[in-house]
Protein backbone atom coordinates (compact mmCIF):
# COMPACT_ATOMS: atom_id res chain seq x y z
CA UNK A 1 0.00 0.00 0.00
CA UNK A 2 2.65 2.65 0.88
CA UNK A 3 4.46 1.97 -2.42
CA UNK A 4 1.25 2.32 -4.43
CA UNK A 5 0.35 5.58 -2.64
CA UNK A 6 3.87 6.90 -3.15
CA UNK A 7 3.79 6.14 -6.86
CA UNK A 8 0.33 7.66 -7.27
CA UNK A 9 1.26 10.80 -5.38
CA UNK A 10 4.47 11.07 -7.34
CA UNK A 11 2.54 10.94 -10.59
CA UNK A 12 0.11 13.55 -9.26
CA UNK A 13 3.01 15.80 -8.28
CA UNK A 14 4.30 15.55 -11.83
CA UNK A 15 0.83 16.46 -13.10
CA UNK A 16 0.77 19.44 -10.75
CA UNK A 17 4.10 20.58 -12.11
CA UNK A 18 2.75 20.38 -15.64
CA UNK A 19 -0.42 22.24 -14.63
CA UNK A 20 1.71 24.94 -13.02
CA UNK A 21 3.77 25.29 -16.15
CA UNK A 22 0.79 25.28 -18.46
CA UNK A 23 -1.32 27.69 -16.48
CA UNK A 24 1.36 30.27 -16.01
CA UNK A 25 2.70 30.27 -19.54
CA UNK A 26 -0.45 29.74 -21.59
CA UNK A 27 -3.47 30.25 -19.33
CA UNK A 28 -6.50 28.83 -21.12
CA UNK A 29 -4.61 27.85 -24.28
CA UNK A 30 -5.70 24.63 -25.98
CA UNK A 31 -3.57 21.69 -24.94
CA UNK A 32 -2.11 23.54 -21.94
CA UNK A 33 -5.12 24.17 -19.73
CA UNK A 34 -5.90 22.90 -16.23
CA UNK A 35 -7.18 19.33 -16.15
CA UNK A 36 -10.59 20.43 -14.90
CA UNK A 37 -11.98 22.20 -17.98
CA UNK A 38 -11.49 22.81 -21.68
CA UNK A 39 -10.23 26.20 -22.77
CA UNK A 40 -13.59 27.10 -24.29
CA UNK A 41 -15.09 27.15 -20.78
CA UNK A 42 -12.47 29.49 -19.34
CA UNK A 43 -13.83 32.91 -18.47
CA UNK A 44 -12.14 35.99 -19.92
CA UNK A 45 -9.86 37.86 -17.59
CA UNK A 46 -11.69 40.54 -15.62
CA UNK A 47 -11.13 44.19 -16.49
CA UNK A 48 -8.03 45.72 -14.98
CA UNK A 49 -9.68 48.76 -13.44
CA UNK A 50 -11.27 46.70 -10.67
CA UNK A 51 -7.77 46.21 -9.23
CA UNK A 52 -6.78 49.88 -9.23
CA UNK A 53 -6.96 51.15 -5.62
CA UNK A 54 -8.91 54.35 -5.02
CA UNK A 55 -6.85 57.53 -4.92
CA UNK A 56 -7.70 57.77 -1.24
CA UNK A 57 -9.02 54.94 0.88
CA UNK A 58 -12.54 55.32 2.22
CA UNK A 59 -12.87 55.52 5.97
CA UNK A 60 -13.07 52.19 7.69
CA UNK A 61 -11.15 49.45 9.42
CA UNK A 62 -9.14 46.42 8.26
CA UNK A 63 -11.37 43.95 6.44
CA UNK A 64 -13.96 46.50 5.32
CA UNK A 65 -15.08 45.97 1.72
CA UNK A 66 -14.24 48.80 -0.67
CA UNK A 67 -15.84 47.26 -3.76
CA UNK A 68 -17.04 43.87 -4.96
CA UNK A 69 -18.50 42.07 -7.96
CA UNK A 70 -19.96 38.66 -8.66
CA UNK A 71 -17.81 36.55 -11.00
CA UNK A 72 -17.83 33.08 -12.55
CA UNK A 73 -14.67 30.97 -12.17
CA UNK A 74 -13.18 29.75 -15.42
CA UNK A 75 -13.69 26.03 -14.72
CA UNK A 76 -16.97 24.16 -14.25
CA UNK A 77 -16.34 22.55 -10.86
CA UNK A 78 -16.03 25.75 -8.79
CA UNK A 79 -18.84 27.30 -10.84
CA UNK A 80 -21.10 24.43 -9.83
CA UNK A 81 -19.93 24.37 -6.23
CA UNK A 82 -19.96 28.00 -5.17
CA UNK A 83 -21.12 31.55 -5.60
CA UNK A 84 -18.01 33.63 -6.16
CA UNK A 85 -17.12 37.28 -5.69
CA UNK A 86 -14.02 39.37 -6.16
CA UNK A 87 -13.57 41.95 -3.43
CA UNK A 88 -11.28 44.86 -2.70
CA UNK A 89 -10.86 45.49 1.01
CA UNK A 90 -8.87 47.50 3.50
CA UNK A 91 -5.82 45.84 5.02
CA UNK A 92 -2.48 46.77 6.58
CA UNK A 93 0.90 46.77 4.84
CA UNK A 94 4.27 45.75 6.25
CA UNK A 95 4.82 49.25 7.63
CA UNK A 96 1.49 49.19 9.48
CA UNK A 97 -0.21 51.57 7.07
CA UNK A 98 -3.70 51.04 5.62
CA UNK A 99 -3.93 50.01 1.99
CA UNK A 100 -6.20 48.11 -0.40
CA UNK A 101 -5.95 44.41 -1.27
CA UNK A 102 -8.08 42.21 -3.52
CA UNK A 103 -9.34 38.67 -2.93
CA UNK A 104 -11.78 36.00 -4.07
CA UNK A 105 -14.63 34.89 -1.80
CA UNK A 106 -16.29 31.55 -2.57
CA UNK A 107 -19.40 30.35 -0.71
CA UNK A 108 -20.85 26.86 -1.32
CA UNK A 109 -24.24 26.95 -3.00
CA UNK A 110 -27.29 25.85 -1.06
CA UNK A 111 -27.67 25.50 2.65
CA UNK A 112 -27.36 28.35 5.10
CA UNK A 113 -24.25 30.49 4.51
CA UNK A 114 -24.33 31.87 8.04
CA UNK A 115 -23.69 28.38 9.40
CA UNK A 116 -20.62 27.72 7.26
CA UNK A 117 -17.04 27.77 8.56
CA UNK A 118 -14.58 29.94 6.64
CA UNK A 119 -11.10 28.90 5.52
CA UNK A 120 -8.63 31.63 4.69
CA UNK A 121 -6.57 29.93 1.96
CA UNK A 122 -3.14 31.44 1.31
CA UNK A 123 -2.24 30.78 -2.34
CA UNK A 124 1.26 29.64 -3.20
CA UNK A 125 3.70 31.54 -5.39
CA UNK A 126 2.07 32.89 -8.54
CA UNK A 127 4.66 35.40 -9.75
CA UNK A 128 5.21 39.16 -9.78
CA UNK A 129 3.28 40.11 -12.94
CA UNK A 130 -0.29 41.38 -12.83
CA UNK A 131 -1.45 38.49 -15.01
CA UNK A 132 -0.41 36.11 -12.20
CA UNK A 133 -2.87 37.62 -9.68
CA UNK A 134 -4.58 34.68 -7.90
CA UNK A 135 -8.11 36.07 -8.38
CA UNK A 136 -7.43 36.55 -12.09
CA UNK A 137 -6.14 32.99 -12.29
CA UNK A 138 -9.34 31.74 -10.62
CA UNK A 139 -11.42 33.79 -13.05
CA UNK A 140 -9.44 32.38 -15.96
CA UNK A 141 -9.61 28.81 -14.68
CA UNK A 142 -5.84 28.63 -14.28
CA UNK A 143 -5.10 28.59 -10.54
CA UNK A 144 -2.94 25.51 -10.04
CA UNK A 145 -4.29 25.00 -6.50
CA UNK A 146 -7.96 25.26 -7.50
CA UNK A 147 -8.52 21.57 -6.79
CA UNK A 148 -7.57 22.17 -3.13
CA UNK A 149 -10.10 24.99 -2.91
CA UNK A 150 -12.70 22.75 -4.57
CA UNK A 151 -12.16 20.08 -1.90
CA UNK A 152 -12.85 22.63 0.83
CA UNK A 153 -15.96 23.88 -0.97
CA UNK A 154 -17.23 20.30 -1.28
CA UNK A 155 -16.73 19.92 2.48
CA UNK A 156 -19.08 22.86 2.99
CA UNK A 157 -16.51 25.52 3.85
CA UNK A 158 -16.54 29.06 2.48
CA UNK A 159 -13.08 30.02 1.20
CA UNK A 160 -11.41 33.44 1.13
CA UNK A 161 -8.34 33.69 -1.13
CA UNK A 162 -6.29 36.90 -0.88
CA UNK A 163 -4.24 38.20 -3.77
CA UNK A 164 -1.74 39.63 -1.27
CA UNK A 165 -0.37 43.15 -1.52
CA UNK A 166 0.49 44.89 -4.77
CA UNK A 167 -1.37 42.92 -7.45
CA UNK A 168 -2.64 45.64 -9.76
CA UNK A 169 -1.69 47.17 -13.12
CA UNK A 170 1.94 48.22 -12.63
CA UNK A 171 2.34 45.60 -9.85
CA UNK A 172 4.42 46.09 -6.73
CA UNK A 173 3.95 42.76 -4.98
CA UNK A 174 5.54 42.17 -1.57
CA UNK A 175 6.40 38.51 -2.01
CA UNK A 176 7.45 36.64 1.14
CA UNK A 177 6.99 39.66 3.41
CA UNK A 178 5.21 38.10 6.37
CA UNK A 179 4.26 41.42 7.92
CA UNK A 180 2.08 41.98 4.86
CA UNK A 181 0.99 38.38 4.21
CA UNK A 182 -0.56 37.86 7.64
CA UNK A 183 -2.89 40.88 7.59
CA UNK A 184 -3.85 40.24 3.95
CA UNK A 185 -5.07 36.73 4.80
CA UNK A 186 -6.84 37.76 7.99
CA UNK A 187 -8.57 40.68 6.31
CA UNK A 188 -9.68 38.51 3.38
CA UNK A 189 -11.64 36.45 5.91
CA UNK A 190 -13.03 39.60 7.51
CA UNK A 191 -14.02 40.91 4.06
CA UNK A 192 -15.81 37.62 3.33
CA UNK A 193 -17.77 38.03 6.56
CA UNK A 194 -18.60 41.68 5.83
CA UNK A 195 -19.61 41.18 2.20
CA UNK A 196 -23.43 41.39 2.50
CA UNK A 197 -24.07 39.14 -0.48
CA UNK A 198 -22.03 36.28 0.99
CA UNK A 199 -24.39 35.72 3.91
CA UNK A 200 -21.46 34.57 6.06
CA UNK A 201 -21.51 35.15 9.79
CA UNK A 202 -19.21 37.36 11.84
CA UNK A 203 -19.28 34.52 14.37
CA UNK A 204 -18.27 31.80 11.89
CA UNK A 205 -15.56 29.34 12.82
CA UNK A 206 -12.34 30.19 10.96
CA UNK A 207 -9.19 28.35 9.95
CA UNK A 208 -6.10 29.45 8.02
CA UNK A 209 -4.55 27.11 5.48
CA UNK A 210 -1.89 27.31 2.79
CA UNK A 211 1.17 25.77 1.21
CA UNK A 212 4.59 27.26 0.43
CA UNK A 213 4.14 31.04 0.37
CA UNK A 214 0.58 30.29 1.46
CA UNK A 215 1.79 28.14 4.35
CA UNK A 216 3.87 31.07 5.50
CA UNK A 217 0.86 33.35 5.15
CA UNK A 218 -1.26 30.96 7.26
CA UNK A 219 1.25 30.99 10.11
CA UNK A 220 1.80 34.74 9.86
CA UNK A 221 -1.96 35.16 10.11
CA UNK A 222 -1.90 32.90 13.15
CA UNK A 223 0.81 34.99 14.79
CA UNK A 224 -1.03 38.24 14.04
CA UNK A 225 -4.55 37.10 14.91
CA UNK A 226 -4.62 37.38 18.74
CA UNK A 227 -3.76 41.09 18.66
CA UNK A 228 -4.84 42.09 15.13
CA UNK A 229 -8.15 40.22 14.87
CA UNK A 230 -9.13 38.87 18.30
CA UNK A 231 -12.78 38.77 17.25
CA UNK A 232 -12.16 35.92 14.78
CA UNK A 233 -13.26 32.50 16.04
CA UNK A 234 -10.01 30.88 14.95
CA UNK A 235 -10.04 27.09 15.37
CA UNK A 236 -6.83 25.92 13.71
CA UNK A 237 -4.07 26.35 11.13
CA UNK A 238 -2.78 24.00 8.42
CA UNK A 239 0.56 25.09 6.95
CA UNK A 240 2.77 23.13 4.56
CA UNK A 241 6.10 23.85 2.90
CA UNK A 242 6.61 26.87 5.15
CA UNK A 243 9.40 29.37 4.37
CA UNK A 244 9.95 30.41 7.98
CA UNK A 245 13.39 32.05 7.70
CA UNK A 246 13.96 34.12 4.57
CA UNK A 247 17.74 33.96 4.79
CA UNK A 248 17.86 30.21 5.36
CA UNK A 249 15.51 29.69 2.42
CA UNK A 250 17.31 32.18 0.18
CA UNK A 251 20.89 30.98 0.43
CA UNK A 252 20.29 27.42 -0.86
CA UNK A 253 18.32 28.84 -3.81
CA UNK A 254 21.16 30.92 -5.21
CA UNK A 255 22.38 29.51 -8.53
CA UNK A 256 20.04 26.51 -8.28
CA UNK A 257 16.67 25.59 -9.84
CA UNK A 258 14.79 27.92 -7.53
CA UNK A 259 17.02 30.96 -7.91
CA UNK A 260 14.20 32.89 -9.60
CA UNK A 261 12.28 32.69 -6.33
CA UNK A 262 15.24 34.27 -4.55
CA UNK A 263 15.21 37.17 -7.00
CA UNK A 264 11.46 37.56 -6.54
CA UNK A 265 11.84 37.62 -2.74
CA UNK A 266 14.38 40.45 -3.05
CA UNK A 267 11.93 42.33 -5.29
CA UNK A 268 9.18 41.74 -2.72
CA UNK A 269 11.23 43.04 0.20
CA UNK A 270 12.27 46.07 -1.82
CA UNK A 271 8.64 46.83 -2.70
CA UNK A 272 7.62 46.58 0.95
CA UNK A 273 10.45 48.66 2.39
CA UNK A 274 11.54 51.75 0.41
CA UNK A 275 14.76 52.19 2.39
CA UNK A 276 16.25 48.98 0.95
CA UNK A 277 16.94 50.55 -2.47
CA UNK A 278 17.55 47.30 -4.35
CA UNK A 279 17.92 49.28 -7.57
CA UNK A 280 21.14 50.81 -6.24
CA UNK A 281 22.97 47.48 -6.50
CA UNK A 282 21.44 46.18 -9.73
CA UNK A 283 23.46 46.04 -12.92
CA UNK A 284 21.88 46.34 -16.36
CA UNK A 285 20.98 42.66 -16.40
CA UNK A 286 19.34 43.02 -12.97
CA UNK A 287 17.23 45.97 -14.04
CA UNK A 288 16.16 44.08 -17.14
CA UNK A 289 15.32 41.02 -15.02
CA UNK A 290 13.03 42.98 -12.69
CA UNK A 291 11.28 44.71 -15.60
CA UNK A 292 10.83 41.36 -17.33
CA UNK A 293 9.37 39.64 -14.27
CA UNK A 294 7.05 42.48 -13.27
CA UNK A 295 5.82 42.85 -16.84
CA UNK A 296 5.02 39.20 -17.53
CA UNK A 297 6.75 36.79 -15.18
CA UNK A 298 4.77 34.05 -13.43
CA UNK A 299 6.06 30.95 -11.63
CA UNK A 300 7.11 29.16 -14.82
CA UNK A 301 9.31 32.03 -15.94
CA UNK A 302 11.00 32.11 -12.54
CA UNK A 303 11.83 28.42 -12.92
CA UNK A 304 12.63 28.14 -16.63
CA UNK A 305 14.11 31.54 -17.37
CA UNK A 306 15.81 32.46 -14.11
CA UNK A 307 16.49 29.08 -12.54
CA UNK A 308 20.14 28.09 -11.98
CA UNK A 309 21.28 31.70 -12.26
CA UNK A 310 23.54 33.22 -9.58
CA UNK A 311 22.54 36.46 -7.90
CA UNK A 312 25.97 37.84 -8.86
CA UNK A 313 24.83 37.94 -12.49
CA UNK A 314 22.33 40.69 -11.62
CA UNK A 315 23.97 42.82 -8.93
CA UNK A 316 27.15 44.80 -8.49
CA UNK A 317 27.27 43.49 -4.92
CA UNK A 318 24.97 41.48 -2.71
CA UNK A 319 22.79 43.65 -0.47
CA UNK A 320 21.97 40.79 1.90
CA UNK A 321 24.55 41.75 4.54
CA UNK A 322 23.56 45.42 4.58
CA UNK A 323 22.05 46.44 7.93
CA UNK A 324 18.69 47.62 6.51
CA UNK A 325 18.20 44.31 4.69
CA UNK A 326 19.23 42.27 7.73
CA UNK A 327 16.74 44.17 9.88
CA UNK A 328 13.86 43.62 7.47
CA UNK A 329 14.34 39.94 6.71
CA UNK A 330 14.97 39.27 10.40
CA UNK A 331 11.67 40.87 11.42
CA UNK A 332 9.96 38.81 8.71
CA UNK A 333 11.11 35.54 10.30
CA UNK A 334 8.37 33.37 11.76
CA UNK A 335 8.45 32.30 15.39
CA UNK A 336 10.22 35.28 16.93
CA UNK A 337 7.21 36.30 19.00
CA UNK A 338 4.39 33.85 18.37
CA UNK A 339 1.06 34.14 20.08
CA UNK A 340 -0.60 31.21 18.35
CA UNK A 341 -3.05 29.57 20.73
CA UNK A 342 -4.91 27.29 18.34
CA UNK A 343 -3.82 23.84 17.09
CA UNK A 344 -1.42 23.81 14.14
CA UNK A 345 -0.68 21.11 11.56
CA UNK A 346 2.70 21.87 9.98
CA UNK A 347 4.23 19.59 7.35
CA UNK A 348 7.14 19.57 4.94
CA UNK A 349 8.97 17.50 2.35
CA UNK A 350 12.10 15.70 3.51
CA UNK A 351 13.89 17.02 0.41
CA UNK A 352 12.75 20.31 -1.07
CA UNK A 353 14.56 22.27 -3.77
CA UNK A 354 12.53 25.44 -3.19
CA UNK A 355 11.92 25.69 0.57
CA UNK A 356 14.76 24.31 2.69
CA UNK A 357 13.40 21.62 5.06
CA UNK A 358 15.68 22.20 8.06
CA UNK A 359 14.47 25.74 8.65
CA UNK A 360 10.87 24.50 8.70
CA UNK A 361 11.82 21.78 11.18
CA UNK A 362 13.53 24.43 13.30
CA UNK A 363 10.32 26.48 13.31
CA UNK A 364 8.30 23.45 14.41
CA UNK A 365 10.71 22.86 17.29
CA UNK A 366 10.65 26.54 18.22
CA UNK A 367 6.86 26.61 18.25
CA UNK A 368 6.78 23.47 20.38
CA UNK A 369 9.20 25.00 22.88
CA UNK A 370 6.95 28.06 23.07
CA UNK A 371 3.85 26.00 23.82
CA UNK A 372 2.12 26.06 20.43
CA UNK A 373 -0.09 22.92 20.19
CA UNK A 374 1.54 21.68 16.99
CA UNK A 375 1.44 18.46 15.00
CA UNK A 376 4.51 18.01 12.78
CA UNK A 377 4.67 15.65 9.81
CA UNK A 378 7.16 15.04 7.01
CA UNK A 379 6.64 13.47 3.59
CA UNK A 380 9.47 11.49 2.06
CA UNK A 381 10.40 13.05 -1.27
CA UNK A 382 13.52 10.98 -1.91
CA UNK A 383 13.84 10.44 -5.65
CA UNK A 384 11.57 13.29 -6.68
CA UNK A 385 13.25 15.77 -9.04
CA UNK A 386 13.77 19.39 -8.00
CA UNK A 387 10.58 21.48 -7.89
CA UNK A 388 8.44 18.31 -8.03
CA UNK A 389 9.82 17.48 -4.58
CA UNK A 390 8.33 20.75 -3.35
CA UNK A 391 4.96 20.24 -5.08
CA UNK A 392 4.32 16.63 -4.09
CA UNK A 393 3.21 17.22 -0.47
CA UNK A 394 0.37 19.47 -1.63
CA UNK A 395 -1.34 16.31 -2.87
CA UNK A 396 0.14 13.89 -0.35
CA UNK A 397 -1.07 15.87 2.66
CA UNK A 398 -4.48 16.92 1.42
CA UNK A 399 -6.51 14.11 3.00
CA UNK A 400 -4.89 14.64 6.38
CA UNK A 401 -5.29 18.41 6.08
CA UNK A 402 -8.99 18.02 5.34
CA UNK A 403 -9.45 15.72 8.33
CA UNK A 404 -7.57 18.19 10.50
CA UNK A 405 -9.87 21.03 9.44
CA UNK A 406 -12.98 18.91 10.03
CA UNK A 407 -11.79 18.01 13.52
CA UNK A 408 -11.05 21.62 14.41
CA UNK A 409 -14.43 22.83 13.16
CA UNK A 410 -16.10 20.02 15.13
CA UNK A 411 -14.21 21.13 18.26
CA UNK A 412 -12.57 17.74 18.61
CA UNK A 413 -9.31 17.88 20.62
CA UNK A 414 -6.04 18.01 18.68
CA UNK A 415 -3.21 15.57 19.37
CA UNK A 416 0.04 17.55 19.17
CA UNK A 417 3.26 15.54 18.85
CA UNK A 418 5.75 18.05 20.23
Short mmCIF file of C-alpha atoms in Angstrom, two decimals, residues 204-409:
data_model
loop_
_atom_site.label_atom_id
_atom_site.label_comp_id
_atom_site.label_asym_id
_atom_site.label_seq_id
_atom_site.Cartn_x
_atom_site.Cartn_y
_atom_site.Cartn_z
CA UNK A 204 -18.27 31.80 11.89
CA UNK A 205 -15.56 29.34 12.82
CA UNK A 206 -12.34 30.19 10.96
CA UNK A 207 -9.19 28.35 9.95
CA UNK A 208 -6.10 29.45 8.02
CA UNK A 209 -4.55 27.11 5.48
CA UNK A 210 -1.89 27.31 2.79
CA UNK A 211 1.17 25.77 1.21
CA UNK A 212 4.59 27.26 0.43
CA UNK A 213 4.14 31.04 0.37
CA UNK A 214 0.58 30.29 1.46
CA UNK A 215 1.79 28.14 4.35
CA UNK A 216 3.87 31.07 5.50
CA UNK A 217 0.86 33.35 5.15
CA UNK A 218 -1.26 30.96 7.26
CA UNK A 219 1.25 30.99 10.11
CA UNK A 220 1.80 34.74 9.86
CA UNK A 221 -1.96 35.16 10.11
CA UNK A 222 -1.90 32.90 13.15
CA UNK A 223 0.81 34.99 14.79
CA UNK A 224 -1.03 38.24 14.04
CA UNK A 225 -4.55 37.10 14.91
CA UNK A 226 -4.62 37.38 18.74
CA UNK A 227 -3.76 41.09 18.66
CA UNK A 228 -4.84 42.09 15.13
CA UNK A 229 -8.15 40.22 14.87
CA UNK A 230 -9.13 38.87 18.30
CA UNK A 231 -12.78 38.77 17.25
CA UNK A 232 -12.16 35.92 14.78
CA UNK A 233 -13.26 32.50 16.04
CA UNK A 234 -10.01 30.88 14.95
CA UNK A 235 -10.04 27.09 15.37
CA UNK A 236 -6.83 25.92 13.71
CA UNK A 237 -4.07 26.35 11.13
CA UNK A 238 -2.78 24.00 8.42
CA UNK A 239 0.56 25.09 6.95
CA UNK A 240 2.77 23.13 4.56
CA UNK A 241 6.10 23.85 2.90
CA UNK A 242 6.61 26.87 5.15
CA UNK A 243 9.40 29.37 4.37
CA UNK A 244 9.95 30.41 7.98
CA UNK A 245 13.39 32.05 7.70
CA UNK A 246 13.96 34.12 4.57
CA UNK A 247 17.74 33.96 4.79
CA UNK A 248 17.86 30.21 5.36
CA UNK A 249 15.51 29.69 2.42
CA UNK A 250 17.31 32.18 0.18
CA UNK A 251 20.89 30.98 0.43
CA UNK A 252 20.29 27.42 -0.86
CA UNK A 253 18.32 28.84 -3.81
CA UNK A 254 21.16 30.92 -5.21
CA UNK A 255 22.38 29.51 -8.53
CA UNK A 256 20.04 26.51 -8.28
CA UNK A 257 16.67 25.59 -9.84
CA UNK A 258 14.79 27.92 -7.53
CA UNK A 259 17.02 30.96 -7.91
CA UNK A 260 14.20 32.89 -9.60
CA UNK A 261 12.28 32.69 -6.33
CA UNK A 262 15.24 34.27 -4.55
CA UNK A 263 15.21 37.17 -7.00
CA UNK A 264 11.46 37.56 -6.54
CA UNK A 265 11.84 37.62 -2.74
CA UNK A 266 14.38 40.45 -3.05
CA UNK A 267 11.93 42.33 -5.29
CA UNK A 268 9.18 41.74 -2.72
CA UNK A 269 11.23 43.04 0.20
CA UNK A 270 12.27 46.07 -1.82
CA UNK A 271 8.64 46.83 -2.70
CA UNK A 272 7.62 46.58 0.95
CA UNK A 273 10.45 48.66 2.39
CA UNK A 274 11.54 51.75 0.41
CA UNK A 275 14.76 52.19 2.39
CA UNK A 276 16.25 48.98 0.95
CA UNK A 277 16.94 50.55 -2.47
CA UNK A 278 17.55 47.30 -4.35
CA UNK A 279 17.92 49.28 -7.57
CA UNK A 280 21.14 50.81 -6.24
CA UNK A 281 22.97 47.48 -6.50
CA UNK A 282 21.44 46.18 -9.73
CA UNK A 283 23.46 46.04 -12.92
CA UNK A 284 21.88 46.34 -16.36
CA UNK A 285 20.98 42.66 -16.40
CA UNK A 286 19.34 43.02 -12.97
CA UNK A 287 17.23 45.97 -14.04
CA UNK A 288 16.16 44.08 -17.14
CA UNK A 289 15.32 41.02 -15.02
CA UNK A 290 13.03 42.98 -12.69
CA UNK A 291 11.28 44.71 -15.60
CA UNK A 292 10.83 41.36 -17.33
CA UNK A 293 9.37 39.64 -14.27
CA UNK A 294 7.05 42.48 -13.27
CA UNK A 295 5.82 42.85 -16.84
CA UNK A 296 5.02 39.20 -17.53
CA UNK A 297 6.75 36.79 -15.18
CA UNK A 298 4.77 34.05 -13.43
CA UNK A 299 6.06 30.95 -11.63
CA UNK A 300 7.11 29.16 -14.82
CA UNK A 301 9.31 32.03 -15.94
CA UNK A 302 11.00 32.11 -12.54
CA UNK A 303 11.83 28.42 -12.92
CA UNK A 304 12.63 28.14 -16.63
CA UNK A 305 14.11 31.54 -17.37
CA UNK A 306 15.81 32.46 -14.11
CA UNK A 307 16.49 29.08 -12.54
CA UNK A 308 20.14 28.09 -11.98
CA UNK A 309 21.28 31.70 -12.26
CA UNK A 310 23.54 33.22 -9.58
CA UNK A 311 22.54 36.46 -7.90
CA UNK A 312 25.97 37.84 -8.86
CA UNK A 313 24.83 37.94 -12.49
CA UNK A 314 22.33 40.69 -11.62
CA UNK A 315 23.97 42.82 -8.93
CA UNK A 316 27.15 44.80 -8.49
CA UNK A 317 27.27 43.49 -4.92
CA UNK A 318 24.97 41.48 -2.71
CA UNK A 319 22.79 43.65 -0.47
CA UNK A 320 21.97 40.79 1.90
CA UNK A 321 24.55 41.75 4.54
CA UNK A 322 23.56 45.42 4.58
CA UNK A 323 22.05 46.44 7.93
CA UNK A 324 18.69 47.62 6.51
CA UNK A 325 18.20 44.31 4.69
CA UNK A 326 19.23 42.27 7.73
CA UNK A 327 16.74 44.17 9.88
CA UNK A 328 13.86 43.62 7.47
CA UNK A 329 14.34 39.94 6.71
CA UNK A 330 14.97 39.27 10.40
CA UNK A 331 11.67 40.87 11.42
CA UNK A 332 9.96 38.81 8.71
CA UNK A 333 11.11 35.54 10.30
CA UNK A 334 8.37 33.37 11.76
CA UNK A 335 8.45 32.30 15.39
CA UNK A 336 10.22 35.28 16.93
CA UNK A 337 7.21 36.30 19.00
CA UNK A 338 4.39 33.85 18.37
CA UNK A 339 1.06 34.14 20.08
CA UNK A 340 -0.60 31.21 18.35
CA UNK A 341 -3.05 29.57 20.73
CA UNK A 342 -4.91 27.29 18.34
CA UNK A 343 -3.82 23.84 17.09
CA UNK A 344 -1.42 23.81 14.14
CA UNK A 345 -0.68 21.11 11.56
CA UNK A 346 2.70 21.87 9.98
CA UNK A 347 4.23 19.59 7.35
CA UNK A 348 7.14 19.57 4.94
CA UNK A 349 8.97 17.50 2.35
CA UNK A 350 12.10 15.70 3.51
CA UNK A 351 13.89 17.02 0.41
CA UNK A 352 12.75 20.31 -1.07
CA UNK A 353 14.56 22.27 -3.77
CA UNK A 354 12.53 25.44 -3.19
CA UNK A 355 11.92 25.69 0.57
CA UNK A 356 14.76 24.31 2.69
CA UNK A 357 13.40 21.62 5.06
CA UNK A 358 15.68 22.20 8.06
CA UNK A 359 14.47 25.74 8.65
CA UNK A 360 10.87 24.50 8.70
CA UNK A 361 11.82 21.78 11.18
CA UNK A 362 13.53 24.43 13.30
CA UNK A 363 10.32 26.48 13.31
CA UNK A 364 8.30 23.45 14.41
CA UNK A 365 10.71 22.86 17.29
CA UNK A 366 10.65 26.54 18.22
CA UNK A 367 6.86 26.61 18.25
CA UNK A 368 6.78 23.47 20.38
CA UNK A 369 9.20 25.00 22.88
CA UNK A 370 6.95 28.06 23.07
CA UNK A 371 3.85 26.00 23.82
CA UNK A 372 2.12 26.06 20.43
CA UNK A 373 -0.09 22.92 20.19
CA UNK A 374 1.54 21.68 16.99
CA UNK A 375 1.44 18.46 15.00
CA UNK A 376 4.51 18.01 12.78
CA UNK A 377 4.67 15.65 9.81
CA UNK A 378 7.16 15.04 7.01
CA UNK A 379 6.64 13.47 3.59
CA UNK A 380 9.47 11.49 2.06
CA UNK A 381 10.40 13.05 -1.27
CA UNK A 382 13.52 10.98 -1.91
CA UNK A 383 13.84 10.44 -5.65
CA UNK A 384 11.57 13.29 -6.68
CA UNK A 385 13.25 15.77 -9.04
CA UNK A 386 13.77 19.39 -8.00
CA UNK A 387 10.58 21.48 -7.89
CA UNK A 388 8.44 18.31 -8.03
CA UNK A 389 9.82 17.48 -4.58
CA UNK A 390 8.33 20.75 -3.35
CA UNK A 391 4.96 20.24 -5.08
CA UNK A 392 4.32 16.63 -4.09
CA UNK A 393 3.21 17.22 -0.47
CA UNK A 394 0.37 19.47 -1.63
CA UNK A 395 -1.34 16.31 -2.87
CA UNK A 396 0.14 13.89 -0.35
CA UNK A 397 -1.07 15.87 2.66
CA UNK A 398 -4.48 16.92 1.42
CA UNK A 399 -6.51 14.11 3.00
CA UNK A 400 -4.89 14.64 6.38
CA UNK A 401 -5.29 18.41 6.08
CA UNK A 402 -8.99 18.02 5.34
CA UNK A 403 -9.45 15.72 8.33
CA UNK A 404 -7.57 18.19 10.50
CA UNK A 405 -9.87 21.03 9.44
CA UNK A 406 -12.98 18.91 10.03
CA UNK A 407 -11.79 18.01 13.52
CA UNK A 408 -11.05 21.62 14.41
CA UNK A 409 -14.43 22.83 13.16
#
